[in-house]
Coordinates of C-alpha atoms in Angstrom, one line a residue:
X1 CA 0.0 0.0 0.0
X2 CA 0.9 3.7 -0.1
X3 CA -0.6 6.6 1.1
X4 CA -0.7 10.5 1.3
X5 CA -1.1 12.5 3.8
X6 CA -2.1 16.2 3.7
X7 CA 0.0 16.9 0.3
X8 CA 0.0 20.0 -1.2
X9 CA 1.9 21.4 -4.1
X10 CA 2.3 25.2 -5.3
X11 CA 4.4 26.8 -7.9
X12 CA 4.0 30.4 -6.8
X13 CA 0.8 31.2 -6.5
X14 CA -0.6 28.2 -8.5
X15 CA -1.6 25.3 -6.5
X16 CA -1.8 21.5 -8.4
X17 CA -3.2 20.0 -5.0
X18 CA -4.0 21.0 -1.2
X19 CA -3.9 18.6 1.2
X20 CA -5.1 15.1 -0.6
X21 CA -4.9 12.0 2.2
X22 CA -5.5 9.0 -0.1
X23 CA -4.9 5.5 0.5
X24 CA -3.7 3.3 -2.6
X25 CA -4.4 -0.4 -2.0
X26 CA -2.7 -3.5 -3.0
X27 CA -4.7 -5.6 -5.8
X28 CA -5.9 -2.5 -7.3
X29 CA -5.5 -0.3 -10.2
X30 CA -5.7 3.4 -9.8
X31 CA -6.3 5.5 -13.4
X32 CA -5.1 8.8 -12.4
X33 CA -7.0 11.6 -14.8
X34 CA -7.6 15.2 -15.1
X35 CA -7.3 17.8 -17.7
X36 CA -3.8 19.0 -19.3
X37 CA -2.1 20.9 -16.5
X38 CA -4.1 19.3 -13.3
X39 CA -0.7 17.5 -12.3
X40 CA -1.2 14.3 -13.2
X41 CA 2.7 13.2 -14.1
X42 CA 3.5 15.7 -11.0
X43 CA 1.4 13.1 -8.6
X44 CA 2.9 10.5 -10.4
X45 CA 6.3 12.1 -9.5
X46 CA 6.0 12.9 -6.6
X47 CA 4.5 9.4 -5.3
X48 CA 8.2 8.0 -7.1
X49 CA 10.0 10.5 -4.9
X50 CA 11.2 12.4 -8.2
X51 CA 9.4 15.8 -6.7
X52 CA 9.3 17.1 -3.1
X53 CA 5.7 18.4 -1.9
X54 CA 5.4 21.8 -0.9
X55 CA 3.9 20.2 2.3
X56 CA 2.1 16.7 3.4
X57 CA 4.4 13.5 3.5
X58 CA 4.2 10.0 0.8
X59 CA 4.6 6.8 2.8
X60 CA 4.8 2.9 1.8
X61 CA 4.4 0.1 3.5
X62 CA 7.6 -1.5 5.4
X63 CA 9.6 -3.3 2.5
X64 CA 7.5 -2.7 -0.3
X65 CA 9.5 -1.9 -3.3
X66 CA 8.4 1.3 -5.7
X67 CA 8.9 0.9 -9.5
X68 CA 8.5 3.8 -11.9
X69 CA 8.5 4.6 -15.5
X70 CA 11.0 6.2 -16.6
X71 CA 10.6 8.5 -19.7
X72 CA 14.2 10.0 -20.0
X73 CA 15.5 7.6 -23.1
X74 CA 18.7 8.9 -22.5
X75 CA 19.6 8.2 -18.9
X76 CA 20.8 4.3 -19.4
X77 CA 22.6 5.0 -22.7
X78 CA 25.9 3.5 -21.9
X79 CA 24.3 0.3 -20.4
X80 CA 23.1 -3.0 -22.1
X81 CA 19.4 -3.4 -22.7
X82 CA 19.1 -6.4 -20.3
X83 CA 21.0 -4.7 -17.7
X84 CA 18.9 -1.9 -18.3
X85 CA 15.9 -3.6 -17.2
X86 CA 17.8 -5.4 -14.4
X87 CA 18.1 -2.1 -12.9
X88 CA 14.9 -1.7 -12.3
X89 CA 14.9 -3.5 -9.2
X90 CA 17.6 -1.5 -7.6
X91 CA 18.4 -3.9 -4.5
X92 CA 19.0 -6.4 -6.8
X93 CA 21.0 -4.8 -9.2
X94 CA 23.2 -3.3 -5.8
X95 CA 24.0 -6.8 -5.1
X96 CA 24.9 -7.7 -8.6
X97 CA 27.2 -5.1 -8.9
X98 CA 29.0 -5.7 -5.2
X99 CA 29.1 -9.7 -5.7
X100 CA 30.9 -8.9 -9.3
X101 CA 33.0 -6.6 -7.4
X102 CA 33.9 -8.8 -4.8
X103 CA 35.0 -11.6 -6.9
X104 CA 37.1 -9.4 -9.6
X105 CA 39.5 -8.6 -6.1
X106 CA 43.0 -10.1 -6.6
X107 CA 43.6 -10.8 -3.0
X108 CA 40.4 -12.4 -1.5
X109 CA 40.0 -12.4 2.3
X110 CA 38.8 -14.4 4.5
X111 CA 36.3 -11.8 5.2
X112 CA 35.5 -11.0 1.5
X113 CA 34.1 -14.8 1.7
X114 CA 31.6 -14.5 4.6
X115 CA 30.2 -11.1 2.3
X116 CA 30.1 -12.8 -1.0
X117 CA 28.3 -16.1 1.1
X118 CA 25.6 -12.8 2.4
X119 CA 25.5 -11.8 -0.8
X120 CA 24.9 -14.8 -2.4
X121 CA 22.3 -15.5 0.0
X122 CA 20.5 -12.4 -0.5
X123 CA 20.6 -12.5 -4.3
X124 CA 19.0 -16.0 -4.4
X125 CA 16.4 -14.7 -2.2
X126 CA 15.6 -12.2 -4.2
X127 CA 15.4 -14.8 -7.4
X128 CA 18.2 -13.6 -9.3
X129 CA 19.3 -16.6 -10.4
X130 CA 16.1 -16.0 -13.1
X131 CA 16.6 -12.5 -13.8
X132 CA 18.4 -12.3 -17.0
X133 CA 15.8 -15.0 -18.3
X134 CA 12.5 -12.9 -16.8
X135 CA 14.4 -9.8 -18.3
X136 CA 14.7 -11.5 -21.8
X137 CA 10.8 -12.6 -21.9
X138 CA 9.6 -9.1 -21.0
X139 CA 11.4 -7.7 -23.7
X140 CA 10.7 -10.4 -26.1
X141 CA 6.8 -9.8 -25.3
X142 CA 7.1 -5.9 -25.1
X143 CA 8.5 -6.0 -28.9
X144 CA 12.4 -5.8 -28.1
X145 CA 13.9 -8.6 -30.5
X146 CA 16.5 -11.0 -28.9
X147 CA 19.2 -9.5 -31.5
X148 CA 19.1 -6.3 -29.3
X149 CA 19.3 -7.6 -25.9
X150 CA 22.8 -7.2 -25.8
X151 CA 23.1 -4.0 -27.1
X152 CA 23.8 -0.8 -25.4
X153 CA 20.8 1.4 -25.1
X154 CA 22.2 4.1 -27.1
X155 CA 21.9 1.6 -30.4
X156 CA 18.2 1.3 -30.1
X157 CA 16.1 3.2 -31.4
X158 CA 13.3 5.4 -29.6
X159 CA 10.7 2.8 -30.1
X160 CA 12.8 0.4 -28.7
X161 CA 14.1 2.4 -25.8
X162 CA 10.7 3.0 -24.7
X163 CA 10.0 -0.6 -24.5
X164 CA 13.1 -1.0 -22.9
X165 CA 12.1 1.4 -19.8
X166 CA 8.8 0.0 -19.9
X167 CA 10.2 -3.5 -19.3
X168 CA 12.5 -1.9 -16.3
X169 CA 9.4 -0.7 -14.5
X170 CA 7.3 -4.0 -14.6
X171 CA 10.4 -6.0 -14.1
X172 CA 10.7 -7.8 -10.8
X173 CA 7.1 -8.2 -10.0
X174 CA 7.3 -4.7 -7.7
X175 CA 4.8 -3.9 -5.0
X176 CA 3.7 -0.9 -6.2
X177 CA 3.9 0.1 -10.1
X178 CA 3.9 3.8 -11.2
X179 CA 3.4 4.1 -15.1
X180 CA 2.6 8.0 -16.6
X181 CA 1.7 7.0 -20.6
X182 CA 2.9 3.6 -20.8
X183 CA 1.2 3.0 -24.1
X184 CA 3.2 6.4 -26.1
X185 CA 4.4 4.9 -28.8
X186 CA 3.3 1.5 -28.7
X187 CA 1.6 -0.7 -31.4
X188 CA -1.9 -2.5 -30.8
X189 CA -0.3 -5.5 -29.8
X190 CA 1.9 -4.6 -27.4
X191 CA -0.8 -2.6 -26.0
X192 CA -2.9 -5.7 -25.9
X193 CA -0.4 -7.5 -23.9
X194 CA 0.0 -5.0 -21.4
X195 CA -3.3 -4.5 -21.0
X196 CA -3.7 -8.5 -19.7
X197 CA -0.2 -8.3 -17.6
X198 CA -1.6 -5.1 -15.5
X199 CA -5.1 -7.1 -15.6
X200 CA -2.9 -10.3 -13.4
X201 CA -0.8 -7.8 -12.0
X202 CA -1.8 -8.8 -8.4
X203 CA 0.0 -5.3 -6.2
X204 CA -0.9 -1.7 -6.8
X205 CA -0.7 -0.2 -9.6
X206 CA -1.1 3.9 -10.5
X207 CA -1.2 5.2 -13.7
X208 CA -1.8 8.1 -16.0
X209 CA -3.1 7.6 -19.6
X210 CA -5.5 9.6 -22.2
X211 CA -6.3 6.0 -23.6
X212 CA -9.9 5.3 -22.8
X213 CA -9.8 1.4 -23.6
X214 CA -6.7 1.1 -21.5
X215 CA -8.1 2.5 -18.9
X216 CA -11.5 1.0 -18.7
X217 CA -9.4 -2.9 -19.5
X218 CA -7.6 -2.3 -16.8
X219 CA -8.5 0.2 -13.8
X220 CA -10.2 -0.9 -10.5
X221 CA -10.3 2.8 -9.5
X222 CA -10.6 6.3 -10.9
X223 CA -8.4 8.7 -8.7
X224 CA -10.1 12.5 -10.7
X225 CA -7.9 15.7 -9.7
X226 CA -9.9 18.3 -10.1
X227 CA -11.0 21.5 -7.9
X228 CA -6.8 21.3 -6.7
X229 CA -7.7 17.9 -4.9
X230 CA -8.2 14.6 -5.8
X231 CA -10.8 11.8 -5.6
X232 CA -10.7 8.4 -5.8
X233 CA -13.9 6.7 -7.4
X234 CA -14.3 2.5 -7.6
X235 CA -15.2 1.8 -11.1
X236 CA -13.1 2.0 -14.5
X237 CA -13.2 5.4 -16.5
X238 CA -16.5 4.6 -18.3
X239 CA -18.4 4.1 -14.9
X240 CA -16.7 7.3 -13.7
X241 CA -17.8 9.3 -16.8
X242 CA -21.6 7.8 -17.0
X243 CA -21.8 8.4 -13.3
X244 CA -20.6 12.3 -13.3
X245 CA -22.6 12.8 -15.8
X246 CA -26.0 11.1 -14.0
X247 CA -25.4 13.0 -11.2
X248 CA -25.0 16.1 -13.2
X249 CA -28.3 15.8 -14.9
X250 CA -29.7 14.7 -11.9
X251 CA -28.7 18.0 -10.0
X252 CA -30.1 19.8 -12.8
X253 CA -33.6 18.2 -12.2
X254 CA -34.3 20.0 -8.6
X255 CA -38.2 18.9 -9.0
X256 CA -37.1 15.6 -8.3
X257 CA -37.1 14.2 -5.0
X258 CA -33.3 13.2 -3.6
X259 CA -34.7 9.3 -2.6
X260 CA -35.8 8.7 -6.8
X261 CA -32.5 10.0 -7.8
X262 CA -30.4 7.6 -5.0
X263 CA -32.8 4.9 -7.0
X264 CA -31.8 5.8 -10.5
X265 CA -28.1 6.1 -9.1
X266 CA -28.5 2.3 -8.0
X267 CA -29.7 0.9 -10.8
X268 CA -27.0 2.1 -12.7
X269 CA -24.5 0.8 -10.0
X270 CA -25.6 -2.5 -10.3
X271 CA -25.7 -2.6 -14.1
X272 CA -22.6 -1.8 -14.0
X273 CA -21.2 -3.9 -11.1
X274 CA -22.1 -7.1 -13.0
X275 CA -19.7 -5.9 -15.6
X276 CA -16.4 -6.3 -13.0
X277 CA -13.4 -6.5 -15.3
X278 CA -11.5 -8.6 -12.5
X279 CA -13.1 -11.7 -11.5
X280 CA -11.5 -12.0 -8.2
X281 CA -12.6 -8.4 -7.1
X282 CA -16.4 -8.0 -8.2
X283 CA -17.8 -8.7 -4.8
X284 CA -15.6 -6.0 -2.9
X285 CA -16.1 -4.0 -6.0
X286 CA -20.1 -4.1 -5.9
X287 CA -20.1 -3.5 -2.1
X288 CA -18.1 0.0 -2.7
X289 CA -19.9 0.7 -5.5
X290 CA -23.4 0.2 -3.8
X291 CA -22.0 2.3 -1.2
X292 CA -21.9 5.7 -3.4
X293 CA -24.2 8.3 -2.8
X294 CA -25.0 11.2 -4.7
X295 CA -22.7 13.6 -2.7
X296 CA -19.9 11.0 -3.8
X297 CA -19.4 12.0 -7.1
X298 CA -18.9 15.7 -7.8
X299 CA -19.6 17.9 -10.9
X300 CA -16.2 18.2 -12.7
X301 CA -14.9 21.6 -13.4
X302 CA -13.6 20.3 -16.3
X303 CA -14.9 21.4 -20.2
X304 CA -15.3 20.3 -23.5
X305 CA -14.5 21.8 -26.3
X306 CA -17.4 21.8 -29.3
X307 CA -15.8 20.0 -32.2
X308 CA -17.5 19.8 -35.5
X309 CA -16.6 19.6 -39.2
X310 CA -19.3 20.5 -41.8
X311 CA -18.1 20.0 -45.2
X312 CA -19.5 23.1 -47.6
X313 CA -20.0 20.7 -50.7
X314 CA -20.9 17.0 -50.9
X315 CA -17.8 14.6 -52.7
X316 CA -18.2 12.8 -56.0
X317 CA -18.1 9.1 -55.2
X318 CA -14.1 8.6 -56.4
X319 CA -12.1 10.1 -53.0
X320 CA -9.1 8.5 -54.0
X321 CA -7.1 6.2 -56.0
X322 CA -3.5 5.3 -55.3
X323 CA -1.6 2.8 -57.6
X324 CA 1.5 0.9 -57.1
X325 CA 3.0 3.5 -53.8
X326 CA 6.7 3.1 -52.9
X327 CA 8.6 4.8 -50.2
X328 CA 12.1 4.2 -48.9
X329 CA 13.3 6.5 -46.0
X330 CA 17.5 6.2 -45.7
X331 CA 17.5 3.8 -48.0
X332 CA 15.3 1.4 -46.2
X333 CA 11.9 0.7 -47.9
X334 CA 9.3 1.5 -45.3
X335 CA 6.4 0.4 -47.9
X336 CA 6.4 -0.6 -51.3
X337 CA 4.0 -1.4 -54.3
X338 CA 0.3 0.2 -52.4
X339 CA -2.6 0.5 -54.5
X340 CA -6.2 1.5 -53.3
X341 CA -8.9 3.3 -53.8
X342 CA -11.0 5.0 -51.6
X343 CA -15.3 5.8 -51.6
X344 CA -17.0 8.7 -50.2
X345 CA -18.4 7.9 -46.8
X346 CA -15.4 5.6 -46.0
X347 CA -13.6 6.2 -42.2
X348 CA -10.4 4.4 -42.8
X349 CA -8.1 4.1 -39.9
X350 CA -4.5 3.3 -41.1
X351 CA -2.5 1.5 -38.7
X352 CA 1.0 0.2 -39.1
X353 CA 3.9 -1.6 -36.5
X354 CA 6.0 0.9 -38.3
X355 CA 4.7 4.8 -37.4
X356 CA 6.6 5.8 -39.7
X357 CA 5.2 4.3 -42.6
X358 CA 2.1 5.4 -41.6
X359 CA 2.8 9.1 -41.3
X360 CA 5.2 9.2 -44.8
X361 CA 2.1 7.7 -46.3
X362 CA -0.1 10.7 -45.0
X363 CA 2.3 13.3 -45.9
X364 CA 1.8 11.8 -49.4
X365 CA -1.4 12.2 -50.2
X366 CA -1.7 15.7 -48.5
X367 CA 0.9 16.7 -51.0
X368 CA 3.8 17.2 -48.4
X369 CA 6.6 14.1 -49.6
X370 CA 6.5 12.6 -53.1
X371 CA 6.7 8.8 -53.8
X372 CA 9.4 7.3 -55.0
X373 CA 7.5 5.5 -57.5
X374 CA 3.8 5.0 -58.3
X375 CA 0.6 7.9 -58.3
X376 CA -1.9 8.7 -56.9
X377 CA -5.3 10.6 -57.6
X378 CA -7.8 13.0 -55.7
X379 CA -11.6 13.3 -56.9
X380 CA -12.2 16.2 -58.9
X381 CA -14.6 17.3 -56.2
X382 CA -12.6 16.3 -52.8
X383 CA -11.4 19.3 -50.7
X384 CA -9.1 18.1 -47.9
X385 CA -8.3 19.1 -44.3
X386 CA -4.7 17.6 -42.7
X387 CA -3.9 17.1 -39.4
X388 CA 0.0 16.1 -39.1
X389 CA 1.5 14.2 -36.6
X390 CA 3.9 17.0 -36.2
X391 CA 2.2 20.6 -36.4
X392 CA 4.8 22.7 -35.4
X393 CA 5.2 25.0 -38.4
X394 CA 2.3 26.4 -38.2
X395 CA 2.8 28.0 -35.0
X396 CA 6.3 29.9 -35.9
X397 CA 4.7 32.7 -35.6
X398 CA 4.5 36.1 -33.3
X399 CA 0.9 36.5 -34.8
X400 CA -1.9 36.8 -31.4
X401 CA -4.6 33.6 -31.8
X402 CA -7.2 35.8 -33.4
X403 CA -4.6 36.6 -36.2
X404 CA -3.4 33.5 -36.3
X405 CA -6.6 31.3 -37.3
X406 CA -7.8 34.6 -39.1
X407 CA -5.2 33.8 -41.7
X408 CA -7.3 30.6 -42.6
X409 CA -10.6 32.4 -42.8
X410 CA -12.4 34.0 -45.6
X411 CA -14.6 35.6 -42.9
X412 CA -12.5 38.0 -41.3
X413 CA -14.7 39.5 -38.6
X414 CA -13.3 39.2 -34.9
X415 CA -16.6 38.2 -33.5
X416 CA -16.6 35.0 -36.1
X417 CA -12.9 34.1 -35.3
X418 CA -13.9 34.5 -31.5
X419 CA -16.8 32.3 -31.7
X420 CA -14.4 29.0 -33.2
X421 CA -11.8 30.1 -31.1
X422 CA -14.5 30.0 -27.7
X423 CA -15.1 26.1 -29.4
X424 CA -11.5 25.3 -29.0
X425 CA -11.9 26.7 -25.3
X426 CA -10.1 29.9 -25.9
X427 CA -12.0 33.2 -24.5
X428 CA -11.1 36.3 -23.1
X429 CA -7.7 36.9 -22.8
X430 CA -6.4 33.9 -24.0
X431 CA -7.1 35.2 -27.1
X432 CA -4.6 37.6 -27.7
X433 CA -2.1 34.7 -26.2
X434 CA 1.2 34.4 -29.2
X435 CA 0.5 31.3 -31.3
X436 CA 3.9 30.4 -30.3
X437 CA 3.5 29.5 -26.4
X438 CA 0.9 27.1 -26.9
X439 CA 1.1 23.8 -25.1
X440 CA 0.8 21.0 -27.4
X441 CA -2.7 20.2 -26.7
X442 CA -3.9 24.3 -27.4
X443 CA -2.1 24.0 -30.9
X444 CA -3.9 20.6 -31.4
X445 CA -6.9 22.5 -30.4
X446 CA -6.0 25.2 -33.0
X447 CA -6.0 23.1 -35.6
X448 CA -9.1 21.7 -35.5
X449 CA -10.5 25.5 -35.5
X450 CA -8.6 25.8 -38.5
X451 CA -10.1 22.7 -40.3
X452 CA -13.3 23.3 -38.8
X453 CA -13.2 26.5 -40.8
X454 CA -12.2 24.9 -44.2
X455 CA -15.4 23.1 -44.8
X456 CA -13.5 19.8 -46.5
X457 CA -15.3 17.1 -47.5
X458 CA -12.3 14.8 -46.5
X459 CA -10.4 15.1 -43.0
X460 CA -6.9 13.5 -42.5
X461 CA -5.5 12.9 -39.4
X462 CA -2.5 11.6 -38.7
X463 CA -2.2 10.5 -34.9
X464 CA -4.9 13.3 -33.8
X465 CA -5.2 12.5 -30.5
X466 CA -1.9 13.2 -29.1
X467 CA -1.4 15.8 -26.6
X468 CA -5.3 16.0 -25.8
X469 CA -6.9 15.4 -22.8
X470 CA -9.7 13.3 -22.3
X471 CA -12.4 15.8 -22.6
X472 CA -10.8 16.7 -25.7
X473 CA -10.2 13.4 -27.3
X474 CA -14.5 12.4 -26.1
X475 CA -15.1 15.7 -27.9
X476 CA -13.4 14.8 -31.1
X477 CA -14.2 11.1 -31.0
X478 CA -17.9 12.6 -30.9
X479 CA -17.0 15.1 -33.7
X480 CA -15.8 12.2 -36.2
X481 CA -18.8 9.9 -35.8
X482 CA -21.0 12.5 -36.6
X483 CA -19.1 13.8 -39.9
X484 CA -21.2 12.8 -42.8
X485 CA -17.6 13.2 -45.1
X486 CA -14.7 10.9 -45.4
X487 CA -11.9 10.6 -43.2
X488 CA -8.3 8.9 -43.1
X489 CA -7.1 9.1 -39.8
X490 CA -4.3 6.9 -37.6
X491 CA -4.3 6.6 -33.8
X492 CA -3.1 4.2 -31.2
X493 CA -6.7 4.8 -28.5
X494 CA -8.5 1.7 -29.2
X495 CA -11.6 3.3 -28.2
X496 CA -11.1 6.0 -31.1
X497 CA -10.6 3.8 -33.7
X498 CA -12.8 1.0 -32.5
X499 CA -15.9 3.6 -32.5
X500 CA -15.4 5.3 -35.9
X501 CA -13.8 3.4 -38.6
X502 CA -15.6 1.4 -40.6
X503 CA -13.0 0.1 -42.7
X504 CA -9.2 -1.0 -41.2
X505 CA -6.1 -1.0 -43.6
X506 CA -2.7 -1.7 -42.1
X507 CA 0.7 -0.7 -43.9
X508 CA 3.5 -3.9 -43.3
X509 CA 6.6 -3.9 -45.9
X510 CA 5.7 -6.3 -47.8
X511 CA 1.8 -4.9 -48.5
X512 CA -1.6 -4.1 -47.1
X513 CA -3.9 -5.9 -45.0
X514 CA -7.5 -3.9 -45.9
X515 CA -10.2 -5.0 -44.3
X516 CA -14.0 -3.4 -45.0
X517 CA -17.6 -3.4 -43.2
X518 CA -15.7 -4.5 -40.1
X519 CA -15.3 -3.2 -36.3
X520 CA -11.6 -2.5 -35.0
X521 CA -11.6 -5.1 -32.3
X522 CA -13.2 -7.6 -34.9
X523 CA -10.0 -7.1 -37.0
X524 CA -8.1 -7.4 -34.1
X525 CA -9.7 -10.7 -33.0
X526 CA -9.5 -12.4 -36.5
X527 CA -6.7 -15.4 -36.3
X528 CA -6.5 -15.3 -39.6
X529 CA -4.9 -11.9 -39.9
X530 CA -2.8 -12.7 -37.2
X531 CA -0.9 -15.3 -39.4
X532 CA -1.0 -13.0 -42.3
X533 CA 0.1 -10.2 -40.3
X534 CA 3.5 -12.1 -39.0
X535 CA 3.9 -13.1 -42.5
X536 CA 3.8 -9.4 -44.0
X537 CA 6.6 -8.2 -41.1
X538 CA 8.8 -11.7 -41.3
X539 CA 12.1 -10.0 -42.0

C-alpha cells in the first residue's frame, strides 16, 4: 500500500493539489485523470520520490518496493538493454554489482568470503538466479527482439528504448507500479499484452493515460484531480464518466425528489457492477460501488471543447485512387507497391507496427513528400483538411490567436474568429495569447479550428489524439462519428478507432492488409490476420 497524507503542491501562487490523504491499496489499479495541466505526471512524480511536496508526506508500506517509469530515453545510454531492465529492481541490481566486485578482487579475504556467502544468500532470495531469463521474456513480449538484448541502449532506437524502460518498471514483480503513458508509442499488440499483464498484475498499480480502452481494461479505480484535490472513485473510467454525468443531470432536475435519484443512481450501479473486469474483485467492488451516494461523485470543473466539421459541398463518389505506392526513408523501404482506392463515406483508420510508414504515407497524399515510384489521384470534387503528426510550423509565428486562425478564414470579422476560437476553449484573454506559447494540446486544439473553418469534404489525421486530454479526445471522437464526409485518420486509442472506422487498412513492408464493413476489435480478433500479419513483417 501507499498513502498520502495532507500533500499540497504550489508553484507560486498556482496550487496543483492542497492537502489530498489518499490511501492506494494492494490488488488494485488506480487511473489517475484530469485535464492537461491538473498535475497528473507531477502526482505520479512525486509518489516516485522524483518531486518534493510543498507540504504533506508520501509513505509505503515497510519493504515494499516502488517501480517507476521512466521517460528520460537517454539516462541508461551507456548500459546493455538487459541490464537496463535489471536495474529496475535497484536492491538487486546493488548486489549484482558488489558480488561482481567482490569476486574481480586479486587478494580475496577471509572476510570478502563471509560477504560474497551474504551476498549470495540475498541474491538467491531475491530470485536472481532468473533475472536475466524474466528480463529476456519481458522484452521479447514488449517487442524488443533478442538481437538487441545485448546492445547498449544508445543503439536502439526510440521505439525500442521506450519498451526498454517500460520493461524496467514491470520487471521484478514490484509492490507498487507507477506508469505515466505507458502506451506512447506502442503498437496495438503490445498494447494488448500489457493490458492483460496489469489485468494479473496482483499489487498496486497507478497510472496516467489519455487512452480510454486502456483504462476502462484495466483500472479498479478512478483517482479524478480536479477543484486542486483529488478523488478516488471504484469503477473504471466509463463508470466514472456515465456516473458524473447522471449526477450532473440529476442535480439539474431539482423537481425531483433526492430518494428517486439515489434509485436511479443504484440501478445504474448494479448494471454496471455485474460488468467487473477482474473476476476476483467484483464482490468487494459491488459492495463499494453500492456504497456511493450522490454527494460521492462531484460535478467536474472540467470542459469540453465543441468539435464539428461541416463540409460546404458533398464529394463525388471517387475520393481516392492510389496505384503501385513506394517509399524508402534512408535507404530502407518503409512500404512498397500500395494501391487503393478510396469511396465517399469511407472512415479508414490506417494503422502500421512501423509509425513511420504510416505518417510518410499521410504526408503523401496531403501533397507534403512525393513517392518514390507510383501515383496517386484525388476526386475532382474532394477538398481536404490535414492534421500532421507533427504541427509545429504552423505555430512559428509572433501573430496573437485571433490573427493566427484569421489567416485561414475568408470571414475576417473578430466576433466570427472569436466564436471558433471559444469552441477550442479559448475566450477572453487567452485570445490575444502568441500562437507560439501554446502547449501542445492548445495548438492541437487550434487546428481543428482551423479545419473546422475549411469546410473539407475529407479530413486526414494523422495521430490526432496526441497531446489531448480526455475531454478533448471524447469531444473529437464525438466530432468524427458525426461527420457525414470521409476521413483517413491513424491513432493508437482503441476506443477511437474501435468507434469510428468502418473500414481497417494496415501498412507492413511487404503490402496491405484492408479490411472493409468490419469493427476494430473484430480485426483485431481475426486469427486469420494474425498469421497474415506475421507473414507481412517476417524479415
Amino acid at each position: 500500500m501507499i498513502s498520502t497524507s495532507r500533500l499540497a503542491l504550489a508553484y507560486g501562487k498556482r496550487v496543483l493539489f492542497d492537502n489530498v490523504t489518499l490511501n492506494f491499496s494492494s490488488g488494485n489499479c488506480y487511473g489517475v485523470i484530469g485535464a492537461n495541466g491538473s498535475g497528473k505526471s507531477t502526482f505520479i512524480k512525486i509518489l516516485a520520490g522524483e518531486i518534493e511536496p510543498t507540504r504533506g508526506d508520501v509513505s509505503a508500506s515497510p519493504n515494499e518496493r516502488i517501480s517507476y517509469l521512466r521517460q528520460n530515453q537517454y539516462e541508461f545510454d551507456e548500459f546493455q538493454v538487459l541490464q537496463t531492465v535489471v536495474v529496475g529492481h535497484r536492491k538487486l541490481y546493488q548486489i549484482i554489482e558488489a558480488k561482481e566486485a567482490l569476486y574481480a578482487k586479486i587478494l580475496f579475504t577471509e572476510e570478502d568470503g563471509i560477504k560474497v556467502s551474504e551476498l549470495e544468500a540475498s541474491f538467491a532470495e531475491l530470485n536472481g538466479w532468473e533475472a536475466e531469463a524474466e528480463a529476456a521474456k519481458l522484452l521479447s513480449d514488449l517487442g524488443v527482439k533478442e538481437k538487441f538484448h545485448g546492445l547498449k541502449m544508445k543503439e536502439l532506437g526510440s521505439s525500442d528504448k521506450v519498451r526498454v524502460l517500460l520493461a524496467q518498471a514491470l520487471f521484478g514483480n514490484p509492490d507498487i507500479l507507477l506508469l505515466d503513458e505507458p502506451t506512447n508509442h506502442l503498437d496495438v499488440e503490445t498494447i494488448m499484452w500489457l493490458e492483460d499483464f496489469l489485468y494479473e498484475f496482483k499489487n498496486t498499480v497507478i497510472v496516467v493515460s489519455h487512452d480510454r480502452h486502456f483504462l476502462d481494461r484495466v483500472c479498479t479505480h478512478v483517482a479524478d484531480i480536479d477543484f486542486c484535490t483529488i478523488q478516488v472513485y471504484p469503477g473504471n473510467w466509463s463508470f466514472w464518466q456515465q456516473s458524473r454525468d447522471l449526477i450532473v443531470k440529476q442535480k439539474s432536475q431539482q423537481n425531483r425528489q433526492l430518494e428517486e435519484k439515489r434509485k436511479d443512481l443504484m440501478e445504474f450501479i448494479l448494471r454496471f457492477s455485474n460488468n467487473a473486469s477482474k473476476s476476483r474483485q467484483a464482490t468487494s467492488r459491488k459492495k463499494l460501488l453500492e456504497k456511493l451516494t450522490l454527494e460521492d461523485i462531484k460535478p467536474s470543473s472540467r470542459r469540453y471543447p465543441h468539435i464539428f466539421f461541416k463540409p460546404t459541398r458533398e464529394a463525388g463518389n471517387d475520393v481516392l485512387i492510389a496505384e503501385d505506392l513506394s517509399k524508402s526513408v534512408e535507404g530502407e523501404p518503409i512500404f512498397k507497391n500500395i494501391s487503393l482506392r478510396m469511396d465517399k463515406g469511407e472512415k479508414v483508420v490506417f494503422v502500421s507496427r512501423n509509425d513511420l510508414a504510416v505518417t510518410a504515407f499521410f504526408q503523401m497524399i496531403a501533397g507534403e513528400m512525393a513517392p518514390d515510384a507510383g501515383k496517386f489521384k484525388w476526386g475532382a470534387s474532394v477538398t481536404k483538411a490535414y492534421l500532421p503528426k507533427d504541427n509545429a510550423r504552423y505555430f512559428e509565428t509572433e501573430l496573437n490567436l485571433i490573427d493566427w486562425l484569421r489567416q485561414f478564414s475568408a470571414e475576417k470579422d473578430e466576433n466570427f474568429i472569436r466564436s471558433f476560437l471559444g469552441k477550442m476553449l479559448f475566450s477572453g484573454d487567452e485570445t490575444f495569447k502568441k500562437a507560439n506559447v501554446l502547449s501542445g494540446g492548445e495548438k492541437v486544439r487550434c487546428m481543428f479550428a482551423k479545419m473546422m473553418l475549411e469546410g473539407a469534404n475529407v479530413l486526414l489525421f494523422d495521430e490526432p489524439t496526441n497531446h489531448l486530454d480526455l475531454e478533448s479526445i471524447t469531444a473529437l471522437n464525438d466530432g468524427l462519428i458525426a461527420f457525414p464526409g470521409t476521413i483517413l485518420f491513424s491513432s493508437q486509442d482503441h476506443e477511437f478507432v474501435q468507434t469510428i472506422a468502418n473500414r481497417i487498412i494496415e501498412i507492413t513492408p511487404h503490402g496491405l492488409i484492408d479490411k472493409q464493413h468490419t469493427t476494430y476489435d473484430e480485426y483485431l480478433a481475426d486469427e486469420g490476420l494474425k498469421a497474415r500479419r506475421e507473414t507481412l513483417y517476417a524479415v
